[in-house]
Short mmCIF file of C-alpha atoms and ligand atoms in Angstrom, two decimals:
data_model
loop_
_atom_site.label_atom_id
_atom_site.label_comp_id
_atom_site.label_asym_id
_atom_site.label_seq_id
_atom_site.Cartn_x
_atom_site.Cartn_y
_atom_site.Cartn_z
CA UNK A 1 -11.22 19.44 1.93
CA UNK A 2 -14.20 19.92 -0.37
CA UNK A 3 -14.17 18.35 -3.77
CA UNK A 4 -16.60 18.98 -6.59
CA UNK A 5 -18.75 15.94 -7.38
CA UNK A 6 -17.33 13.92 -10.24
CA UNK A 7 -19.15 11.68 -12.66
CA UNK A 8 -18.27 8.05 -12.71
CA UNK A 9 -15.19 6.58 -11.19
CA UNK A 10 -17.08 3.36 -11.94
CA UNK A 11 -15.62 0.53 -14.05
CA UNK A 12 -17.42 -2.73 -14.71
CA UNK A 13 -16.39 -6.01 -16.33
CA UNK A 14 -13.12 -6.22 -14.40
CA UNK A 15 -11.99 -8.76 -11.81
CA UNK A 16 -8.99 -9.62 -9.69
CA UNK A 17 -8.01 -13.16 -10.67
CA UNK A 18 -4.89 -13.68 -8.55
CA UNK A 19 -3.03 -12.19 -5.59
CA UNK A 20 0.45 -12.83 -4.23
CA UNK A 21 2.60 -11.28 -1.52
CA UNK A 22 6.13 -11.49 -0.22
CA UNK A 23 7.68 -10.15 2.97
CA UNK A 24 11.35 -10.27 3.97
CA UNK A 25 12.34 -12.74 6.65
CA UNK A 26 14.08 -10.33 9.04
CA UNK A 27 11.86 -8.99 11.82
CA UNK A 28 12.81 -5.74 13.56
CA UNK A 29 10.87 -5.23 16.80
CA UNK A 30 10.30 -1.97 18.65
CA UNK A 31 12.61 -3.26 21.38
CA UNK A 32 15.30 -3.86 18.75
CA UNK A 33 15.01 -0.21 17.64
CA UNK A 34 15.15 1.04 21.21
CA UNK A 35 18.63 -0.54 21.43
CA UNK A 36 20.06 2.12 19.10
CA UNK A 37 17.55 5.00 19.27
CA UNK A 38 15.94 7.01 22.07
CA UNK A 39 12.50 5.39 21.79
CA UNK A 40 10.51 2.57 23.40
CA UNK A 41 8.11 -0.21 22.57
CA UNK A 42 5.55 1.55 24.74
CA UNK A 43 5.84 4.87 22.85
CA UNK A 44 5.68 3.28 19.40
CA UNK A 45 2.81 0.94 20.24
CA UNK A 46 0.69 3.55 21.99
CA UNK A 47 1.20 6.23 19.27
CA UNK A 48 1.02 3.97 16.21
CA UNK A 49 -0.12 0.40 17.01
CA UNK A 50 3.07 -1.01 15.46
CA UNK A 51 4.96 -3.78 17.30
CA UNK A 52 7.37 -4.98 14.61
CA UNK A 53 8.18 -4.69 10.91
CA UNK A 54 10.02 -6.65 8.21
CA UNK A 55 13.33 -5.35 6.85
CA UNK A 56 14.81 -6.28 3.46
CA UNK A 57 18.42 -7.40 3.11
CA UNK A 58 21.09 -4.90 2.04
CA UNK A 59 20.95 -6.26 -1.52
CA UNK A 60 17.16 -6.19 -1.96
CA UNK A 61 15.22 -3.48 -3.81
CA UNK A 62 11.44 -3.23 -4.41
CA UNK A 63 11.59 -5.21 -7.68
CA UNK A 64 13.14 -8.21 -5.88
CA UNK A 65 10.18 -8.41 -3.51
CA UNK A 66 7.72 -7.44 -6.25
CA UNK A 67 8.85 -10.25 -8.56
CA UNK A 68 8.20 -12.88 -5.87
CA UNK A 69 4.74 -11.43 -5.16
CA UNK A 70 3.96 -11.19 -8.89
CA UNK A 71 4.92 -14.80 -9.59
CA UNK A 72 2.53 -15.95 -6.85
CA UNK A 73 -0.28 -13.75 -8.19
CA UNK A 74 0.19 -15.11 -11.73
CA UNK A 75 0.24 -18.65 -10.37
CA UNK A 76 -3.06 -18.16 -8.54
CA UNK A 77 -4.62 -16.55 -11.63
CA UNK A 78 -3.38 -19.38 -13.85
CA UNK A 79 -1.98 -16.74 -16.19
CA UNK A 80 1.40 -17.02 -17.89
CA UNK A 81 3.69 -13.94 -17.88
CA UNK A 82 3.40 -13.76 -21.66
CA UNK A 83 -0.35 -13.18 -21.34
CA UNK A 84 0.24 -10.01 -19.28
CA UNK A 85 -0.15 -6.97 -21.53
CA UNK A 86 0.74 -4.25 -19.04
CA UNK A 87 2.68 -4.09 -15.76
CA UNK A 88 1.97 -1.17 -13.41
CA UNK A 89 4.17 -0.95 -10.36
CA UNK A 90 3.98 1.43 -7.42
CA UNK A 91 6.63 2.20 -4.81
CA UNK A 92 7.20 5.13 -2.49
CA UNK A 93 10.95 4.62 -3.08
CA UNK A 94 11.48 2.72 -6.35
CA UNK A 95 14.57 0.74 -7.41
CA UNK A 96 15.96 3.80 -9.23
CA UNK A 97 14.76 7.22 -10.38
CA UNK A 98 14.51 5.55 -13.80
CA UNK A 99 13.85 3.19 -15.49
CA UNK A 100 10.53 2.18 -13.99
CA UNK A 101 10.54 -0.61 -11.42
CA UNK A 102 7.70 -2.08 -13.52
CA UNK A 103 10.18 -2.47 -16.41
CA UNK A 104 12.54 -4.47 -14.20
CA UNK A 105 9.71 -6.63 -12.86
CA UNK A 106 8.26 -7.26 -16.34
CA UNK A 107 11.64 -8.43 -17.61
CA UNK A 108 12.32 -10.68 -14.63
CA UNK A 109 8.95 -12.45 -14.66
CA UNK A 110 9.09 -12.91 -18.45
CA UNK A 111 6.36 -10.43 -19.46
CA UNK A 112 8.69 -9.24 -22.21
CA UNK A 113 6.25 -7.67 -24.58
CA UNK A 114 4.12 -6.01 -21.94
CA UNK A 115 3.95 -2.26 -21.47
CA UNK A 116 5.43 -1.19 -18.14
CA UNK A 117 5.26 1.97 -16.08
CA UNK A 118 5.37 3.14 -12.48
CA UNK A 119 2.85 5.11 -10.51
CA UNK A 120 4.23 7.66 -8.04
CA UNK A 121 1.42 8.59 -5.66
CA UNK A 122 3.16 8.05 -2.32
CA UNK A 123 1.61 5.35 -0.18
CA UNK A 124 -1.60 5.67 -2.25
CA UNK A 125 0.26 4.14 -5.20
CA UNK A 126 -1.44 0.75 -5.07
CA UNK A 127 -4.96 2.24 -5.24
CA UNK A 128 -3.90 4.54 -8.11
CA UNK A 129 -2.29 1.59 -9.95
CA UNK A 130 -5.40 -0.55 -9.45
CA UNK A 131 -7.57 2.28 -10.79
CA UNK A 132 -5.30 2.64 -13.82
CA UNK A 133 -5.44 -1.12 -14.48
CA UNK A 134 -9.24 -1.16 -14.20
CA UNK A 135 -9.52 1.86 -16.50
CA UNK A 136 -7.22 0.34 -19.16
CA UNK A 137 -9.28 -2.85 -19.13
CA UNK A 138 -12.62 -1.05 -18.89
CA UNK A 139 -11.67 1.08 -21.92
CA UNK A 140 -11.02 -2.11 -23.89
CA UNK A 141 -7.31 -1.45 -24.34
CA UNK A 142 -6.03 -4.51 -22.44
CA UNK A 143 -7.36 -7.79 -21.08
CA UNK A 144 -4.76 -8.65 -18.42
CA UNK A 145 -2.78 -6.20 -16.29
CA UNK A 146 -0.38 -6.97 -13.46
CA UNK A 147 -0.46 -4.46 -10.58
CA UNK A 148 2.40 -4.47 -8.07
CA UNK A 149 2.98 -2.55 -4.84
CA UNK A 150 6.58 -3.18 -3.76
CA UNK A 151 8.58 -1.46 -1.04
CA UNK A 152 11.93 -1.44 0.68
CA UNK A 153 11.17 1.85 2.44
CA UNK A 154 13.80 0.93 5.05
CA UNK A 155 16.48 1.98 2.51
CA UNK A 156 15.21 5.56 2.43
CA UNK A 157 14.76 6.07 6.17
CA UNK A 158 16.99 8.12 8.43
CA UNK A 159 17.69 5.57 11.15
CA UNK A 160 18.76 8.44 13.42
CA UNK A 161 15.32 10.09 13.16
CA UNK A 162 12.96 8.48 15.66
CA UNK A 163 9.99 10.48 14.32
CA UNK A 164 10.03 8.57 11.01
CA UNK A 165 12.09 5.37 11.03
CA UNK A 166 9.91 3.54 13.57
CA UNK A 167 6.85 3.81 11.33
CA UNK A 168 7.75 1.92 8.16
CA UNK A 169 8.46 -1.64 6.98
CA UNK A 170 9.21 -3.59 3.81
CA UNK A 171 7.04 -5.95 1.74
CA UNK A 172 5.29 -6.45 -1.58
CA UNK A 173 1.93 -7.45 -2.99
CA UNK A 174 0.65 -8.03 -6.52
CA UNK A 175 -2.68 -8.67 -8.19
CA UNK A 176 -3.65 -9.82 -11.67
CA UNK A 177 -6.54 -7.73 -13.00
CA UNK A 178 -8.51 -9.21 -15.90
CA UNK A 179 -11.45 -8.50 -18.13
CA UNK A 180 -14.50 -10.33 -16.88
CA UNK A 181 -17.83 -11.34 -18.38
CA UNK A 182 -19.50 -10.60 -15.04
CA UNK A 183 -20.20 -7.08 -14.01
CA UNK A 184 -18.17 -6.84 -10.85
CA UNK A 185 -17.93 -3.35 -9.49
CA UNK A 186 -14.76 -1.27 -9.40
CA UNK A 187 -15.31 2.30 -8.22
CA UNK A 188 -12.60 4.82 -7.36
CA UNK A 189 -12.16 8.21 -5.77
CA UNK A 190 -8.66 9.59 -6.37
CA UNK A 191 -7.40 12.96 -5.25
CA UNK A 192 -4.42 15.02 -4.20
CA UNK A 193 -3.69 18.20 -2.28
CA UNK A 194 -0.39 19.50 -3.66
CA UNK A 195 -0.23 22.26 -1.04
CA UNK A 196 0.97 19.48 1.29
CA UNK A 197 3.71 18.22 -1.06
CA UNK A 198 6.42 19.43 1.34
CA UNK A 199 4.92 17.62 4.33
CA UNK A 200 6.14 14.18 3.27
CA UNK A 201 9.00 13.90 0.81
CA UNK A 202 12.57 12.90 -0.02
CA UNK A 203 14.10 16.28 -0.89
CA UNK A 204 17.28 15.22 -2.72
CA UNK A 205 18.21 12.77 -5.44
CA UNK A 206 15.93 14.12 -8.16
CA UNK A 207 16.45 17.01 -10.57
CA UNK A 208 15.38 19.65 -8.00
CA UNK A 209 18.28 18.81 -5.72
CA UNK A 210 20.72 16.44 -7.40
CA UNK A 211 22.97 14.33 -5.19
CA UNK A 212 26.06 16.17 -3.96
CA UNK A 213 28.38 15.64 -1.03
CA UNK A 214 26.53 18.47 0.70
CA UNK A 215 23.09 16.99 0.11
CA UNK A 216 24.28 13.68 1.51
CA UNK A 217 25.88 15.26 4.56
CA UNK A 218 22.64 17.21 5.17
CA UNK A 219 20.82 13.81 5.14
CA UNK A 220 18.48 15.08 2.41
CA UNK A 221 18.25 11.68 0.69
CA UNK A 222 16.10 10.35 3.49
CA UNK A 223 12.34 10.47 3.95
CA UNK A 224 11.22 13.66 5.69
CA UNK A 225 7.83 14.05 7.28
CA UNK A 226 5.80 16.48 9.33
CA UNK A 227 4.04 13.70 11.26
CA UNK A 228 1.34 15.74 13.03
CA UNK A 229 0.38 17.52 9.75
CA UNK A 230 0.16 14.24 7.84
CA UNK A 231 -1.85 12.82 10.71
CA UNK A 232 -4.35 15.69 10.50
CA UNK A 233 -4.57 15.33 6.71
CA UNK A 234 -5.21 11.59 6.93
CA UNK A 235 -7.86 11.72 9.63
CA UNK A 236 -9.73 14.39 7.63
CA UNK A 237 -9.37 12.84 4.21
CA UNK A 238 -9.85 9.10 4.58
CA UNK A 239 -13.46 9.15 5.79
CA UNK A 240 -14.44 11.91 3.31
CA UNK A 241 -13.00 9.98 0.37
CA UNK A 242 -14.59 6.71 1.52
CA UNK A 243 -18.01 8.35 1.74
CA UNK A 244 -17.54 9.83 -1.76
CA UNK A 245 -16.57 6.52 -3.33
CA UNK A 246 -19.52 4.78 -1.66
CA UNK A 247 -21.80 7.49 -3.03
CA UNK A 248 -20.29 6.98 -6.54
CA UNK A 249 -21.14 3.28 -6.22
CA UNK A 250 -24.65 4.00 -4.91
CA UNK A 251 -23.83 2.18 -1.69
CA UNK A 252 -23.68 2.97 2.01
CA UNK A 253 -21.30 1.87 4.75
CA UNK A 254 -23.78 -0.91 5.62
CA UNK A 255 -23.08 -2.52 2.22
CA UNK A 256 -19.36 -2.93 3.00
CA UNK A 257 -18.24 -6.42 4.02
CA UNK A 258 -14.63 -5.48 4.77
CA UNK A 259 -12.83 -2.14 5.13
CA UNK A 260 -9.09 -2.31 4.32
CA UNK A 261 -7.41 1.02 5.07
CA UNK A 262 -3.77 1.83 4.38
CA UNK A 263 -1.81 0.62 7.40
CA UNK A 264 -0.02 3.75 8.59
CA UNK A 265 -1.21 4.30 12.12
CA UNK A 266 -3.84 2.58 14.29
CA UNK A 267 -5.09 5.96 15.52
CA UNK A 268 -5.69 7.17 11.94
CA UNK A 269 -7.60 3.95 11.21
CA UNK A 270 -9.63 4.29 14.43
CA UNK A 271 -10.56 7.86 13.52
CA UNK A 272 -11.72 6.82 10.03
CA UNK A 273 -13.70 3.91 11.46
CA UNK A 274 -15.40 6.26 13.96
CA UNK A 275 -16.24 8.83 11.30
CA UNK A 276 -17.56 6.20 8.89
CA UNK A 277 -19.54 4.42 11.61
CA UNK A 278 -18.36 1.03 10.38
CA UNK A 279 -18.36 -1.94 12.79
CA UNK A 280 -14.92 -2.93 14.15
CA UNK A 281 -15.38 -6.54 13.03
CA UNK A 282 -15.54 -5.32 9.42
CA UNK A 283 -12.14 -3.61 9.56
CA UNK A 284 -8.91 -5.43 8.67
CA UNK A 285 -5.54 -4.44 10.11
CA UNK A 286 -2.13 -6.08 10.33
CA UNK A 287 0.13 -3.03 10.89
CA UNK A 288 1.03 -4.38 14.32
CA UNK A 289 3.24 -6.94 12.52
CA UNK A 290 4.33 -5.04 9.40
CA UNK A 291 4.28 -1.31 10.15
CA UNK A 292 3.56 1.03 7.24
CA UNK A 293 4.61 -0.87 4.11
CA UNK A 294 3.42 2.00 1.91
CA UNK A 295 2.22 0.71 -1.50
CA UNK A 296 2.34 -2.88 -0.24
CA UNK A 297 0.07 -2.41 2.78
CA UNK A 298 -3.32 -2.92 1.08
CA UNK A 299 -2.39 -6.07 -0.93
CA UNK A 300 -0.68 -7.53 2.17
CA UNK A 301 -3.97 -7.08 4.04
CA UNK A 302 -6.10 -8.45 1.19
CA UNK A 303 -4.07 -11.63 0.90
CA UNK A 304 -4.06 -12.21 4.64
CA UNK A 305 -7.79 -11.48 4.93
CA UNK A 306 -8.51 -13.95 2.13
CA UNK A 307 -6.26 -16.71 3.47
CA UNK A 308 -7.64 -16.33 7.00
CA UNK A 309 -11.25 -16.59 5.76
CA UNK A 310 -12.18 -12.95 6.51
CA UNK A 311 -12.59 -12.20 2.79
CA UNK A 312 -14.40 -14.38 0.25
CA UNK A 313 -15.54 -14.16 -3.36
CA UNK A 314 -18.57 -11.93 -3.87
CA UNK A 315 -17.89 -9.69 -0.89
CA UNK A 316 -17.70 -5.91 -1.15
CA UNK A 317 -14.45 -4.28 -0.17
CA UNK A 318 -13.79 -0.67 0.75
CA UNK A 319 -10.11 0.28 0.30
CA UNK A 320 -8.57 3.57 1.44
CA UNK A 321 -5.06 4.80 0.73
CA UNK A 322 -3.31 8.08 1.56
CA UNK A 323 0.22 9.41 1.54
CA UNK A 324 2.77 11.69 -0.08
CA UNK A 325 1.37 14.21 -2.52
CA UNK A 326 -0.55 14.61 -0.24
CA UNK A 327 -2.63 12.03 -2.04
CA UNK A 328 -5.64 9.91 -1.28
CA UNK A 329 -7.45 7.13 -3.11
CA UNK A 330 -10.45 5.01 -2.14
CA UNK A 331 -12.07 2.13 -3.94
CA UNK A 332 -15.12 -0.07 -3.66
CA UNK A 333 -14.52 -3.38 -5.38
CA UNK A 334 -16.21 -6.75 -5.55
CA UNK A 335 -13.71 -9.37 -4.44
CA UNK A 336 -13.63 -12.46 -6.66
CA UNK A 337 -11.26 -14.94 -4.99
CA UNK A 338 -11.44 -17.49 -2.18
CA UNK A 339 -8.61 -18.55 0.12
CA UNK A 340 -6.95 -21.93 -0.17
CA UNK A 341 -8.65 -24.80 1.65
CA UNK A 342 -6.96 -25.55 4.99
CA UNK A 343 -3.65 -27.27 4.58
CA UNK A 344 -3.33 -26.81 0.82
CA UNK A 345 0.40 -27.44 0.39
CA UNK A 346 0.44 -25.69 -2.98
CA UNK A 347 -0.33 -22.28 -1.49
CA UNK A 348 2.62 -21.10 0.54
CA UNK A 349 1.29 -17.69 -0.30
CA UNK A 350 3.16 -15.41 2.09
CA UNK A 351 6.62 -16.59 1.24
CA UNK A 352 9.07 -16.14 4.04
CA UNK A 353 6.45 -15.05 6.59
CA UNK A 354 6.56 -17.61 9.35
C1 LIG B 1 4.53 10.31 13.66
C2 LIG B 1 3.49 10.29 14.75
C3 LIG B 1 3.31 8.87 15.27
C4 LIG B 1 3.97 11.18 15.87
O1 LIG B 1 3.03 11.17 16.91
P1 LIG B 1 2.60 12.54 17.61
O2 LIG B 1 1.70 12.18 18.73
O3 LIG B 1 2.07 13.43 16.53
O4 LIG B 1 3.98 13.02 18.17
P2 LIG B 1 4.77 14.38 17.88
O5 LIG B 1 5.40 14.30 16.53
O6 LIG B 1 3.87 15.53 18.19
O7 LIG B 1 5.86 14.25 18.99
C5 LIG B 1 5.54 14.19 20.36
C6 LIG B 1 6.81 13.92 21.13
O8 LIG B 1 7.21 12.55 20.93
C7 LIG B 1 8.56 12.51 20.51
N1 LIG B 1 8.75 11.36 19.63
C8 LIG B 1 8.57 11.31 18.29
N2 LIG B 1 8.86 10.07 17.85
C9 LIG B 1 9.22 9.35 18.91
C10 LIG B 1 9.63 8.02 19.09
N3 LIG B 1 9.73 7.15 18.08
N4 LIG B 1 9.92 7.60 20.35
C11 LIG B 1 9.84 8.42 21.39
N5 LIG B 1 9.45 9.70 21.28
C12 LIG B 1 9.15 10.17 20.07
C13 LIG B 1 8.80 13.82 19.80
O9 LIG B 1 10.17 14.14 19.77
C14 LIG B 1 7.99 14.76 20.65
O10 LIG B 1 8.76 15.07 21.80
P3 LIG B 1 8.85 16.60 22.32
O11 LIG B 1 7.44 16.98 22.64
O12 LIG B 1 9.75 16.47 23.49
O13 LIG B 1 9.42 17.37 21.17
C15 LIG B 1 2.14 10.83 14.22
O14 LIG B 1 2.23 12.20 13.98
C16 LIG B 1 1.71 10.15 12.97
O15 LIG B 1 1.44 8.96 12.95
N6 LIG B 1 1.55 10.91 11.87
C17 LIG B 1 1.15 10.34 10.61
C18 LIG B 1 2.36 9.76 9.97
C19 LIG B 1 2.04 8.80 8.88
O16 LIG B 1 1.22 7.93 9.03
N7 LIG B 1 2.72 8.98 7.76
C20 LIG B 1 2.64 8.11 6.64
C21 LIG B 1 1.52 8.49 5.78
S1 LIG B 1 1.42 7.39 4.45
#
């Protein structure tokens, strides 16, 4: 895909001041899935790199996970909910068609006067939401924005379809984005190829195909995907977008301390890493344990990288998302947080992850 050069994409005077995540307690392994579906641990691991994923309870929706992540992010930032001026939430499958999941999260954390809206950009939602937050702050409209990526994708999967259900998992991540006196760098490259809109979608439940008995019996309220086509799109797009965003920032791959790609498939990540020529020890992955958590995958990685000492304040991050749309979004940002010192009892950051 060729894209005309664009000016900018660069925002300064913005920082991430807090991050929080939450993952459900229940672990579903590949072997567990092979008990009820014609698949195997060997097939899933060799084609995707995924070993297990977290699954929300029957009662949980994205906002439930998102609230827990958001509270932790606010706590780390030392920001009270009332100081948040805008909540932007992203989910592949939100709580409801409307109102926005962000509205539910804002109410439940006590950010009652904040603006609230959702971003729908497939699994790229978190990068789009982060770009929107940075742009709102960079334009001088707000000082503190909460960005959430929250998913219970498991609710929208056809558990009889082995080509899709083995790939995804549930989780949530949130960051507080604030105005900063320092000139940290936030640079974005966002794009979309709508000709691929039908390659990854949930056909029914919206206005195009409202819910009927027929639509339910045709299983049209589940996620549908042309896996090989999405695979081709991702392997082509991720490296191209990363190179563009680095160019926007006047940087090269050698300036990147850590590359955090969307965690969809180990083979897609390996292809991007090869094309970018970035060293393996500067790439962060955790999809083996979480699968594709859609809008939550990048913040889940960031928090884990920080807490494990792989990511520290001042380092340059390259983020790359892709997904339904077919959308893509890359970012170069200066990270501004350090992990908790070993054994800090006040930072049970990952919640139920044990
Ligand atoms: C989904 C994906 C793993 C499938 O891998 P693939 O190598 O392309 O496999 P194919 O879809 O061509 O299927 C190959 C065979 O494996 C089978 N297969 C598919 N899923 C399987 C599973 N879970 N277990 C066992 N066999 C499976 C298929 O039925 C097919 O069998 P057939 O040749 O007898 O018809 C891969 O296409 C992919 O990762 N795509 C990107 C998806 C993605 O990341 N989406 C999210 C974007 S945010």
